[in-house]
């Protein structure tokens, strides 16, 4: 194994982790504020990809695909929270079942609308090709994903840490009932966080659709990864989602590259170890 | 200000409050006494809306708020100092106060809370979970004041505090009363409760079993030993 192998694989793991961050950061915040285990979160990723695909077919614009895909799925998220999940607030099992139901409905709907064939969202011109550094070359598009995730992470962090709304969200993550007890409109805040989470996941779906593809089953394929990130990082913690995404991206990538037949083991064994040592995840609190 | 009428509250199937009625007038301090597990916290939870009453009504400043979500009750002028303080541990002291600010141009501002509790200003940048128990209690009171309440619900604000701090909380309550705030106070510390209250109610097994002025209760040793274990 050469140094080149390690550098390239690290970069690949990093870019996969970046994509996972887009998917998992919202899931983590949603759980933090609402304690909802949203099993339809992977569906937002898949649906975002499909909507993005349709937009690219119509308009040829990648930027429009990202924007429209993310907004359309955010609206679906809003409807799901407002009209259905809110009615079951506090009933954990009922909510989980409902999100599974939604995930299955979304799966069938996608099959009905877009059929069973796999597609790839075309990478826009300027992002094709490779970046060279000496003898090494990196796909430009993967570097783009890392940049997007870094920008999103920075914006999320600034919003959470430096703004009044961010402080309210953190208060609700700490103690949602007490947050209402100081006058914070937690139902509205929850809706906004839910929409943001769906937006980011769908954005990940469009962006990821250009290198993982858009296909039936993508929803349930990415879902476990998102949950591993959230659980390892710590529920409701943004820094946890960042570190968790990178960790899972790297572990998964090296696992697949080094021990292809053991790739689930190389991903889940470290996760089990982390949870054994820190049951609340790396950044979580009890 | 606050009228609680025949309130019944449940946790699931467990019936905890059995028809509680009481009222708090403007500028009045009404104290609820009673042993552990008698339903005092449940009464506070029903008033703020955490565990809404299943039967009966709660009226506050002319509105029937029985089924309002808690944040609306707070917007309408109700402040809560919960049992166990429940400050937001990962927020700084300043953030704990700021998230409660309603921006409704009321009397209470960060500066005014700092004036009442200078210690909170010194520790403004610290995370709330780094504070001592007494400081957390000051923060919980300051946070409730930031919502600019007309009525303050206080659930055992002296629980677990050293005698010096109990006196400090007593001083603050007296000062808030002078400012015209109405207070519904749950308290296990009998001397302190008797000192600040205008009227007292004793709660036992989810029912009010005795109501009087502080001086009457102070003289009634039978009630004290039967319901308060004094
Ligand atoms: N969340 C809850 N779920 C079920 N029962 C509860 C809950 N909270 C309190 N109780 C029960 O309700 C009764 C009254 O409790 P509480 O109102 O906390 O009493 P107090 O504040 O007077 O000590 C107790 O029997 C207690 O066990
Ligand atoms: Mg209590």
PDB file of C-alpha atoms and ligand atoms in Angstrom, chain B residues 35-42 83 155-156 159 186 188, ligand 2:
ATOM      1  CA  UNK B  35     -45.844  16.667  52.152  1.00  0.00           C
ATOM      2  CA  UNK B  36     -43.980  15.074  49.270  1.00  0.00           C
ATOM      3  CA  UNK B  37     -46.102  13.377  46.633  1.00  0.00           C
ATOM      4  CA  UNK B  38     -49.318  15.213  47.533  1.00  0.00           C
ATOM      5  CA  UNK B  39     -49.704  16.878  44.123  1.00  0.00           C
ATOM      6  CA  UNK B  40     -48.149  20.328  44.575  1.00  0.00           C
ATOM      7  CA  UNK B  41     -45.923  20.063  41.499  1.00  0.00           C
ATOM      8  CA  UNK B  42     -48.784  18.541  39.531  1.00  0.00           C
ATOM      9  CA  UNK B  83     -38.983  22.453  40.937  1.00  0.00           C
ATOM     10  CA  UNK B 155     -42.167  25.387  42.976  1.00  0.00           C
ATOM     11  CA  UNK B 156     -39.988  24.861  46.059  1.00  0.00           C
ATOM     12  CA  UNK B 159     -35.252  23.180  48.110  1.00  0.00           C
ATOM     13  CA  UNK B 186     -45.100  25.926  46.641  1.00  0.00           C
ATOM     14  CA  UNK B 188     -41.888  22.968  52.201  1.00  0.00           C
TER      15      UNK B 188
HETATM   16 MG1  LIG C   2     -42.979  18.759  43.997  1.00  0.00          MG
END
